[in-house]
């Protein structure tokens, strides 16, 4: 499977909102947490609306103007977007959102996205939220040196998220930055 990672164009906004919703529908249904398709559509469906798409366009354009503060990359398979990773720099670096469609997982695109993000972060400490029962994502982040802090949140009263952080790693941008980095 050939995946191309690149900076998104403003017109990619029309695909990002629906992609986010599609990945949520693939990834997050969980009867124990009370997260089903209806709940996901209620809380994330707006990403695929005209307003949600306009928000993505604004973010993409802002990232183009301030690449030192905002990061966004998309993953293409042919002409279709199959994933993305965004982040921002403020008091620290925040990773998220990061999503890949199920069919794009396990082919190296996630690792390549993370490599570009870590290079952009340039060794700064990074924080993120990850859904606790998304064990594949938790393991992925752990491979790149992220550790759970014990901080937890219930997003919208249902989705159990845990905070993960990656400490300052001055040489991360020059190397893999995998699980051996601490």
mmCIF file with all atom_site columns, C-alpha atoms in Angstrom:
data_model
loop_
_atom_site.group_PDB
_atom_site.id
_atom_site.type_symbol
_atom_site.label_atom_id
_atom_site.label_alt_id
_atom_site.label_comp_id
_atom_site.label_asym_id
_atom_site.label_entity_id
_atom_site.label_seq_id
_atom_site.pdbx_PDB_ins_code
_atom_site.Cartn_x
_atom_site.Cartn_y
_atom_site.Cartn_z
_atom_site.occupancy
_atom_site.B_iso_or_equiv
_atom_site.pdbx_formal_charge
_atom_site.auth_seq_id
_atom_site.auth_comp_id
_atom_site.auth_asym_id
_atom_site.auth_atom_id
_atom_site.pdbx_PDB_model_num
ATOM 1   C CA . UNK A 1 1   ? 0.000   0.000  0.000  1.00 0.00 ? 1   UNK A CA 1
ATOM 2   C CA . UNK A 1 2   ? 1.517   3.334  -1.081 1.00 0.00 ? 2   UNK A CA 1
ATOM 3   C CA . UNK A 1 3   ? 0.921   6.205  1.337  1.00 0.00 ? 3   UNK A CA 1
ATOM 4   C CA . UNK A 1 4   ? 2.105   9.734  0.659  1.00 0.00 ? 4   UNK A CA 1
ATOM 5   C CA . UNK A 1 5   ? 2.473   12.139 3.593  1.00 0.00 ? 5   UNK A CA 1
ATOM 6   C CA . UNK A 1 6   ? 2.244   15.827 2.829  1.00 0.00 ? 6   UNK A CA 1
ATOM 7   C CA . UNK A 1 7   ? 1.154   19.228 4.049  1.00 0.00 ? 7   UNK A CA 1
ATOM 8   C CA . UNK A 1 8   ? -2.572  19.587 3.360  1.00 0.00 ? 8   UNK A CA 1
ATOM 9   C CA . UNK A 1 9   ? -3.987  22.110 0.914  1.00 0.00 ? 9   UNK A CA 1
ATOM 10  C CA . UNK A 1 10  ? -6.996  24.192 2.033  1.00 0.00 ? 10  UNK A CA 1
ATOM 11  C CA . UNK A 1 11  ? -9.246  22.122 -0.270 1.00 0.00 ? 11  UNK A CA 1
ATOM 12  C CA . UNK A 1 12  ? -8.338  19.008 1.772  1.00 0.00 ? 12  UNK A CA 1
ATOM 13  C CA . UNK A 1 13  ? -10.591 20.404 4.520  1.00 0.00 ? 13  UNK A CA 1
ATOM 14  C CA . UNK A 1 14  ? -13.595 18.945 2.684  1.00 0.00 ? 14  UNK A CA 1
ATOM 15  C CA . UNK A 1 15  ? -12.163 15.452 3.285  1.00 0.00 ? 15  UNK A CA 1
ATOM 16  C CA . UNK A 1 16  ? -10.766 15.880 6.802  1.00 0.00 ? 16  UNK A CA 1
ATOM 17  C CA . UNK A 1 17  ? -14.080 16.314 8.636  1.00 0.00 ? 17  UNK A CA 1
ATOM 18  C CA . UNK A 1 18  ? -15.720 13.248 7.067  1.00 0.00 ? 18  UNK A CA 1
ATOM 19  C CA . UNK A 1 19  ? -12.473 11.295 7.569  1.00 0.00 ? 19  UNK A CA 1
ATOM 20  C CA . UNK A 1 20  ? -12.422 12.151 11.273 1.00 0.00 ? 20  UNK A CA 1
ATOM 21  C CA . UNK A 1 21  ? -16.017 10.947 11.651 1.00 0.00 ? 21  UNK A CA 1
ATOM 22  C CA . UNK A 1 22  ? -15.326 7.747  9.681  1.00 0.00 ? 22  UNK A CA 1
ATOM 23  C CA . UNK A 1 23  ? -12.294 6.883  11.827 1.00 0.00 ? 23  UNK A CA 1
ATOM 24  C CA . UNK A 1 24  ? -14.243 7.533  15.018 1.00 0.00 ? 24  UNK A CA 1
ATOM 25  C CA . UNK A 1 25  ? -16.958 5.162  13.787 1.00 0.00 ? 25  UNK A CA 1
ATOM 26  C CA . UNK A 1 26  ? -14.278 2.509  13.079 1.00 0.00 ? 26  UNK A CA 1
ATOM 27  C CA . UNK A 1 27  ? -12.349 2.984  16.311 1.00 0.00 ? 27  UNK A CA 1
ATOM 28  C CA . UNK A 1 28  ? -14.462 4.056  19.257 1.00 0.00 ? 28  UNK A CA 1
ATOM 29  C CA . UNK A 1 29  ? -17.704 2.065  19.551 1.00 0.00 ? 29  UNK A CA 1
ATOM 30  C CA . UNK A 1 30  ? -17.571 0.385  22.970 1.00 0.00 ? 30  UNK A CA 1
ATOM 31  C CA . UNK A 1 31  ? -20.658 -1.019 24.669 1.00 0.00 ? 31  UNK A CA 1
ATOM 32  C CA . UNK A 1 32  ? -19.048 -0.967 28.122 1.00 0.00 ? 32  UNK A CA 1
ATOM 33  C CA . UNK A 1 33  ? -18.337 2.770  27.835 1.00 0.00 ? 33  UNK A CA 1
ATOM 34  C CA . UNK A 1 34  ? -21.756 3.463  26.306 1.00 0.00 ? 34  UNK A CA 1
ATOM 35  C CA . UNK A 1 35  ? -20.171 4.711  23.097 1.00 0.00 ? 35  UNK A CA 1
ATOM 36  C CA . UNK A 1 36  ? -22.169 3.645  20.054 1.00 0.00 ? 36  UNK A CA 1
ATOM 37  C CA . UNK A 1 37  ? -22.701 4.985  16.543 1.00 0.00 ? 37  UNK A CA 1
ATOM 38  C CA . UNK A 1 38  ? -25.480 7.353  17.644 1.00 0.00 ? 38  UNK A CA 1
ATOM 39  C CA . UNK A 1 39  ? -23.324 8.819  20.431 1.00 0.00 ? 39  UNK A CA 1
ATOM 40  C CA . UNK A 1 40  ? -20.373 9.272  18.060 1.00 0.00 ? 40  UNK A CA 1
ATOM 41  C CA . UNK A 1 41  ? -22.541 10.970 15.444 1.00 0.00 ? 41  UNK A CA 1
ATOM 42  C CA . UNK A 1 42  ? -24.012 13.245 18.122 1.00 0.00 ? 42  UNK A CA 1
ATOM 43  C CA . UNK A 1 43  ? -20.606 14.315 19.452 1.00 0.00 ? 43  UNK A CA 1
ATOM 44  C CA . UNK A 1 44  ? -18.354 14.149 16.367 1.00 0.00 ? 44  UNK A CA 1
ATOM 45  C CA . UNK A 1 45  ? -20.792 14.375 13.457 1.00 0.00 ? 45  UNK A CA 1
ATOM 46  C CA . UNK A 1 46  ? -20.339 18.138 13.284 1.00 0.00 ? 46  UNK A CA 1
ATOM 47  C CA . UNK A 1 47  ? -16.814 17.533 11.936 1.00 0.00 ? 47  UNK A CA 1
ATOM 48  C CA . UNK A 1 48  ? -18.405 16.507 8.631  1.00 0.00 ? 48  UNK A CA 1
ATOM 49  C CA . UNK A 1 49  ? -20.732 19.525 8.378  1.00 0.00 ? 49  UNK A CA 1
ATOM 50  C CA . UNK A 1 50  ? -20.074 22.755 6.470  1.00 0.00 ? 50  UNK A CA 1
ATOM 51  C CA . UNK A 1 51  ? -19.124 24.419 9.777  1.00 0.00 ? 51  UNK A CA 1
ATOM 52  C CA . UNK A 1 52  ? -16.717 21.611 10.713 1.00 0.00 ? 52  UNK A CA 1
ATOM 53  C CA . UNK A 1 53  ? -15.122 21.686 7.271  1.00 0.00 ? 53  UNK A CA 1
ATOM 54  C CA . UNK A 1 54  ? -14.741 25.477 7.532  1.00 0.00 ? 54  UNK A CA 1
ATOM 55  C CA . UNK A 1 55  ? -12.912 24.945 10.850 1.00 0.00 ? 55  UNK A CA 1
ATOM 56  C CA . UNK A 1 56  ? -10.521 22.522 9.180  1.00 0.00 ? 56  UNK A CA 1
ATOM 57  C CA . UNK A 1 57  ? -9.896  25.005 6.364  1.00 0.00 ? 57  UNK A CA 1
ATOM 58  C CA . UNK A 1 58  ? -9.095  27.724 8.915  1.00 0.00 ? 58  UNK A CA 1
ATOM 59  C CA . UNK A 1 59  ? -6.666  25.407 10.728 1.00 0.00 ? 59  UNK A CA 1
ATOM 60  C CA . UNK A 1 60  ? -4.919  24.363 7.507  1.00 0.00 ? 60  UNK A CA 1
ATOM 61  C CA . UNK A 1 61  ? -4.556  27.982 6.403  1.00 0.00 ? 61  UNK A CA 1
ATOM 62  C CA . UNK A 1 62  ? -3.300  29.041 9.855  1.00 0.00 ? 62  UNK A CA 1
ATOM 63  C CA . UNK A 1 63  ? -0.768  26.177 9.834  1.00 0.00 ? 63  UNK A CA 1
ATOM 64  C CA . UNK A 1 64  ? 0.447   27.416 6.455  1.00 0.00 ? 64  UNK A CA 1
ATOM 65  C CA . UNK A 1 65  ? 0.963   30.900 7.874  1.00 0.00 ? 65  UNK A CA 1
ATOM 66  C CA . UNK A 1 66  ? 2.509   29.740 11.185 1.00 0.00 ? 66  UNK A CA 1
ATOM 67  C CA . UNK A 1 67  ? 4.239   26.372 10.645 1.00 0.00 ? 67  UNK A CA 1
ATOM 68  C CA . UNK A 1 68  ? 6.369   27.131 13.711 1.00 0.00 ? 68  UNK A CA 1
ATOM 69  C CA . UNK A 1 69  ? 3.230   26.981 15.901 1.00 0.00 ? 69  UNK A CA 1
ATOM 70  C CA . UNK A 1 70  ? 0.844   24.652 14.036 1.00 0.00 ? 70  UNK A CA 1
ATOM 71  C CA . UNK A 1 71  ? 1.545   21.262 12.471 1.00 0.00 ? 71  UNK A CA 1
ATOM 72  C CA . UNK A 1 72  ? -0.658  19.328 10.072 1.00 0.00 ? 72  UNK A CA 1
ATOM 73  C CA . UNK A 1 73  ? 0.100   16.457 7.708  1.00 0.00 ? 73  UNK A CA 1
ATOM 74  C CA . UNK A 1 74  ? -2.247  14.255 5.731  1.00 0.00 ? 74  UNK A CA 1
ATOM 75  C CA . UNK A 1 75  ? -1.810  10.725 4.441  1.00 0.00 ? 75  UNK A CA 1
ATOM 76  C CA . UNK A 1 76  ? -2.965  9.973  0.909  1.00 0.00 ? 76  UNK A CA 1
ATOM 77  C CA . UNK A 1 77  ? -3.579  6.650  -0.742 1.00 0.00 ? 77  UNK A CA 1
ATOM 78  C CA . UNK A 1 78  ? -3.976  7.609  -4.374 1.00 0.00 ? 78  UNK A CA 1
ATOM 79  C CA . UNK A 1 79  ? -6.300  10.606 -4.332 1.00 0.00 ? 79  UNK A CA 1
ATOM 80  C CA . UNK A 1 80  ? -8.054  9.625  -1.076 1.00 0.00 ? 80  UNK A CA 1
ATOM 81  C CA . UNK A 1 81  ? -7.103  10.978 2.354  1.00 0.00 ? 81  UNK A CA 1
ATOM 82  C CA . UNK A 1 82  ? -6.710  8.049  4.762  1.00 0.00 ? 82  UNK A CA 1
ATOM 83  C CA . UNK A 1 83  ? -5.173  9.777  7.774  1.00 0.00 ? 83  UNK A CA 1
ATOM 84  C CA . UNK A 1 84  ? -3.775  12.887 9.367  1.00 0.00 ? 84  UNK A CA 1
ATOM 85  C CA . UNK A 1 85  ? -1.824  14.208 12.321 1.00 0.00 ? 85  UNK A CA 1
ATOM 86  C CA . UNK A 1 86  ? -2.086  17.725 13.705 1.00 0.00 ? 86  UNK A CA 1
ATOM 87  C CA . UNK A 1 87  ? -0.477  19.470 16.627 1.00 0.00 ? 87  UNK A CA 1
ATOM 88  C CA . UNK A 1 88  ? 0.315   22.815 18.108 1.00 0.00 ? 88  UNK A CA 1
ATOM 89  C CA . UNK A 1 89  ? 3.028   24.570 20.020 1.00 0.00 ? 89  UNK A CA 1
ATOM 90  C CA . UNK A 1 90  ? 2.131   26.845 22.925 1.00 0.00 ? 90  UNK A CA 1
ATOM 91  C CA . UNK A 1 91  ? 3.406   26.507 26.493 1.00 0.00 ? 91  UNK A CA 1
ATOM 92  C CA . UNK A 1 92  ? 4.359   23.027 25.326 1.00 0.00 ? 92  UNK A CA 1
ATOM 93  C CA . UNK A 1 93  ? 3.719   20.838 22.314 1.00 0.00 ? 93  UNK A CA 1
ATOM 94  C CA . UNK A 1 94  ? 0.368   19.088 21.993 1.00 0.00 ? 94  UNK A CA 1
ATOM 95  C CA . UNK A 1 95  ? -0.132  16.159 19.622 1.00 0.00 ? 95  UNK A CA 1
ATOM 96  C CA . UNK A 1 96  ? -3.589  15.627 18.264 1.00 0.00 ? 96  UNK A CA 1
ATOM 97  C CA . UNK A 1 97  ? -5.647  14.754 16.580 1.00 0.00 ? 97  UNK A CA 1
ATOM 98  C CA . UNK A 1 98  ? -3.974  11.772 14.916 1.00 0.00 ? 98  UNK A CA 1
ATOM 99  C CA . UNK A 1 99  ? -6.104  9.297  12.979 1.00 0.00 ? 99  UNK A CA 1
ATOM 100 C CA . UNK A 1 100 ? -5.656  6.646  10.317 1.00 0.00 ? 100 UNK A CA 1
ATOM 101 C CA . UNK A 1 101 ? -8.422  4.689  8.629  1.00 0.00 ? 101 UNK A CA 1
ATOM 102 C CA . UNK A 1 102 ? -8.345  1.007  9.575  1.00 0.00 ? 102 UNK A CA 1
ATOM 103 C CA . UNK A 1 103 ? -7.117  -0.059 6.135  1.00 0.00 ? 103 UNK A CA 1
ATOM 104 C CA . UNK A 1 104 ? -4.123  2.329  6.401  1.00 0.00 ? 104 UNK A CA 1
ATOM 105 C CA . UNK A 1 105 ? -2.959  1.013  9.780  1.00 0.00 ? 105 UNK A CA 1
ATOM 106 C CA . UNK A 1 106 ? -0.044  -1.376 10.006 1.00 0.00 ? 106 UNK A CA 1
ATOM 107 C CA . UNK A 1 107 ? 1.669   -0.167 6.829  1.00 0.00 ? 107 UNK A CA 1
ATOM 108 C CA . UNK A 1 108 ? 4.137   2.323  8.341  1.00 0.00 ? 108 UNK A CA 1
ATOM 109 C CA . UNK A 1 109 ? 2.208   5.545  7.685  1.00 0.00 ? 109 UNK A CA 1
ATOM 110 C CA . UNK A 1 110 ? 1.636   6.172  11.402 1.00 0.00 ? 110 UNK A CA 1
ATOM 111 C CA . UNK A 1 111 ? 5.331   5.830  12.164 1.00 0.00 ? 111 UNK A CA 1
ATOM 112 C CA . UNK A 1 112 ? 6.235   8.164  9.309  1.00 0.00 ? 112 UNK A CA 1
ATOM 113 C CA . UNK A 1 113 ? 3.670   10.713 10.538 1.00 0.00 ? 113 UNK A CA 1
ATOM 114 C CA . UNK A 1 114 ? 5.097   10.468 14.047 1.00 0.00 ? 114 UNK A CA 1
ATOM 115 C CA . UNK A 1 115 ? 8.632   10.886 12.710 1.00 0.00 ? 115 UNK A CA 1
ATOM 116 C CA . UNK A 1 116 ? 7.667   14.124 10.970 1.00 0.00 ? 116 UNK A CA 1
ATOM 117 C CA . UNK A 1 117 ? 5.864   15.361 14.073 1.00 0.00 ? 117 UNK A CA 1
ATOM 118 C CA . UNK A 1 118 ? 8.791   14.561 16.375 1.00 0.00 ? 118 UNK A CA 1
ATOM 119 C CA . UNK A 1 119 ? 11.169  16.370 14.012 1.00 0.00 ? 119 UNK A CA 1
ATOM 120 C CA . UNK A 1 120 ? 8.823   19.397 14.073 1.00 0.00 ? 120 UNK A CA 1
ATOM 121 C CA . UNK A 1 121 ? 8.608   19.287 17.895 1.00 0.00 ? 121 UNK A CA 1
ATOM 122 C CA . UNK A 1 122 ? 12.433  19.386 17.947 1.00 0.00 ? 122 UNK A CA 1
ATOM 123 C CA . UNK A 1 123 ? 12.849  17.581 21.262 1.00 0.00 ? 123 UNK A CA 1
ATOM 124 C CA . UNK A 1 124 ? 10.278  19.618 23.210 1.00 0.00 ? 124 UNK A CA 1
ATOM 125 C CA . UNK A 1 125 ? 8.085   17.763 25.713 1.00 0.00 ? 125 UNK A CA 1
ATOM 126 C CA . UNK A 1 126 ? 4.866   16.558 24.055 1.00 0.00 ? 126 UNK A CA 1
ATOM 127 C CA . UNK A 1 127 ? 1.486   15.795 25.597 1.00 0.00 ? 127 UNK A CA 1
ATOM 128 C CA . UNK A 1 128 ? -1.619  14.112 24.246 1.00 0.00 ? 128 UNK A CA 1
ATOM 129 C CA . UNK A 1 129 ? -4.884  12.464 25.242 1.00 0.00 ? 129 UNK A CA 1
ATOM 130 C CA . UNK A 1 130 ? -5.630  8.916  24.130 1.00 0.00 ? 130 UNK A CA 1
ATOM 131 C CA . UNK A 1 131 ? -8.745  6.826  24.677 1.00 0.00 ? 131 UNK A CA 1
ATOM 132 C CA . UNK A 1 132 ? -7.967  4.278  27.347 1.00 0.00 ? 132 UNK A CA 1
ATOM 133 C CA . UNK A 1 133 ? -9.536  1.313  25.555 1.00 0.00 ? 133 UNK A CA 1
ATOM 134 C CA . UNK A 1 134 ? -7.786  2.139  22.272 1.00 0.00 ? 134 UNK A CA 1
ATOM 135 C CA . UNK A 1 135 ? -4.968  -0.228 23.215 1.00 0.00 ? 135 UNK A CA 1
ATOM 136 C CA . UNK A 1 136 ? -3.403  -0.165 19.751 1.00 0.00 ? 136 UNK A CA 1
ATOM 137 C CA . UNK A 1 137 ? -2.961  3.621  19.965 1.00 0.00 ? 137 UNK A CA 1
ATOM 138 C CA . UNK A 1 138 ? -1.624  3.427  23.528 1.00 0.00 ? 138 UNK A CA 1
ATOM 139 C CA . UNK A 1 139 ? 1.002   0.869  22.436 1.00 0.00 ? 139 UNK A CA 1
ATOM 140 C CA . UNK A 1 140 ? 1.882   2.997  19.396 1.00 0.00 ? 140 UNK A CA 1
ATOM 141 C CA . UNK A 1 141 ? 2.544   6.058  21.567 1.00 0.00 ? 141 UNK A CA 1
ATOM 142 C CA . UNK A 1 142 ? 4.519   3.991  24.073 1.00 0.00 ? 142 UNK A CA 1
ATOM 143 C CA . UNK A 1 143 ? 6.810   2.840  21.239 1.00 0.00 ? 143 UNK A CA 1
ATOM 144 C CA . UNK A 1 144 ? 7.650   6.507  20.689 1.00 0.00 ? 144 UNK A CA 1
ATOM 145 C CA . UNK A 1 145 ? 8.512   7.188  24.320 1.00 0.00 ? 145 UNK A CA 1
ATOM 146 C CA . UNK A 1 146 ? 5.162   8.434  25.614 1.00 0.00 ? 146 UNK A CA 1
ATOM 147 C CA . UNK A 1 147 ? 4.164   7.442  29.138 1.00 0.00 ? 147 UNK A CA 1
ATOM 148 C CA . UNK A 1 148 ? 0.810   7.647  30.923 1.00 0.00 ? 148 UNK A CA 1
ATOM 149 C CA . UNK A 1 149 ? 0.756   10.311 33.642 1.00 0.00 ? 149 UNK A CA 1
ATOM 150 C CA . UNK A 1 150 ? -2.215  8.960  35.588 1.00 0.00 ? 150 UNK A CA 1
ATOM 151 C CA . UNK A 1 151 ? -4.300  12.005 34.611 1.00 0.00 ? 151 UNK A CA 1
ATOM 152 C CA . UNK A 1 152 ? -7.691  10.963 33.279 1.00 0.00 ? 152 UNK A CA 1
ATOM 153 C CA . UNK A 1 153 ? -10.773 12.580 31.780 1.00 0.00 ? 153 UNK A CA 1
ATOM 154 C CA . UNK A 1 154 ? -14.177 11.410 30.629 1.00 0.00 ? 154 UNK A CA 1
ATOM 155 C CA . UNK A 1 155 ? -14.671 13.251 27.342 1.00 0.00 ? 155 UNK A CA 1
ATOM 156 C CA . UNK A 1 156 ? -18.306 14.331 27.056 1.00 0.00 ? 156 UNK A CA 1
ATOM 157 C CA . UNK A 1 157 ? -19.053 12.223 30.123 1.00 0.00 ? 157 UNK A CA 1
ATOM 158 C CA . UNK A 1 158 ? -18.311 8.863  28.451 1.00 0.00 ? 158 UNK A CA 1
ATOM 159 C CA . UNK A 1 159 ? -15.068 8.479  26.532 1.00 0.00 ? 159 UNK A CA 1
ATOM 160 C CA . UNK A 1 160 ? -12.325 7.491  29.032 1.00 0.00 ? 160 UNK A CA 1
ATOM 161 C CA . UNK A 1 161 ? -9.112  9.261  28.061 1.00 0.00 ? 161 UNK A CA 1
ATOM 162 C CA . UNK A 1 162 ? -5.680  9.156  29.644 1.00 0.00 ? 162 UNK A CA 1
ATOM 163 C CA . UNK A 1 163 ? -2.940  11.758 29.390 1.00 0.00 ? 163 UNK A CA 1
ATOM 164 C CA . UNK A 1 164 ? 0.374   10.634 27.934 1.00 0.00 ? 164 UNK A CA 1
ATOM 165 C CA . UNK A 1 165 ? 3.566   12.676 27.790 1.00 0.00 ? 165 UNK A CA 1
ATOM 166 C CA . UNK A 1 166 ? 6.918   12.388 26.112 1.00 0.00 ? 166 UNK A CA 1
ATOM 167 C CA . UNK A 1 167 ? 9.735   14.111 27.963 1.00 0.00 ? 167 UNK A CA 1
ATOM 168 C CA . UNK A 1 168 ? 12.153  16.566 26.464 1.00 0.00 ? 168 UNK A CA 1
ATOM 169 C CA . UNK A 1 169 ? 14.523  14.677 24.158 1.00 0.00 ? 169 UNK A CA 1
ATOM 170 C CA . UNK A 1 170 ? 17.139  16.979 22.615 1.00 0.00 ? 170 UNK A CA 1
ATOM 171 C CA . UNK A 1 171 ? 18.300  14.377 20.081 1.00 0.00 ? 171 UNK A CA 1
ATOM 172 C CA . UNK A 1 172 ? 14.818  13.177 19.062 1.00 0.00 ? 172 UNK A CA 1
ATOM 173 C CA . UNK A 1 173 ? 14.721  15.136 15.818 1.00 0.00 ? 173 UNK A CA 1
ATOM 174 C CA . UNK A 1 174 ? 17.958  13.506 14.651 1.00 0.00 ? 174 UNK A CA 1
ATOM 175 C CA . UNK A 1 175 ? 17.037  9.911  15.477 1.00 0.00 ? 175 UNK A CA 1
ATOM 176 C CA . UNK A 1 176 ? 14.085  7.558  15.500 1.00 0.00 ? 176 UNK A CA 1
ATOM 177 C CA . UNK A 1 177 ? 12.821  8.771  18.866 1.00 0.00 ? 177 UNK A CA 1
ATOM 178 C CA . UNK A 1 178 ? 11.320  5.366  19.569 1.00 0.00 ? 178 UNK A CA 1
ATOM 179 C CA . UNK A 1 179 ? 10.819  3.655  22.869 1.00 0.00 ? 179 UNK A CA 1
ATOM 180 C CA . UNK A 1 180 ? 14.503  3.897  23.781 1.00 0.00 ? 180 UNK A CA 1
ATOM 181 C CA . UNK A 1 181 ? 14.182  7.685  24.067 1.00 0.00 ? 181 UNK A CA 1
ATOM 182 C CA . UNK A 1 182 ? 13.366  8.819  27.578 1.00 0.00 ? 182 UNK A CA 1
#
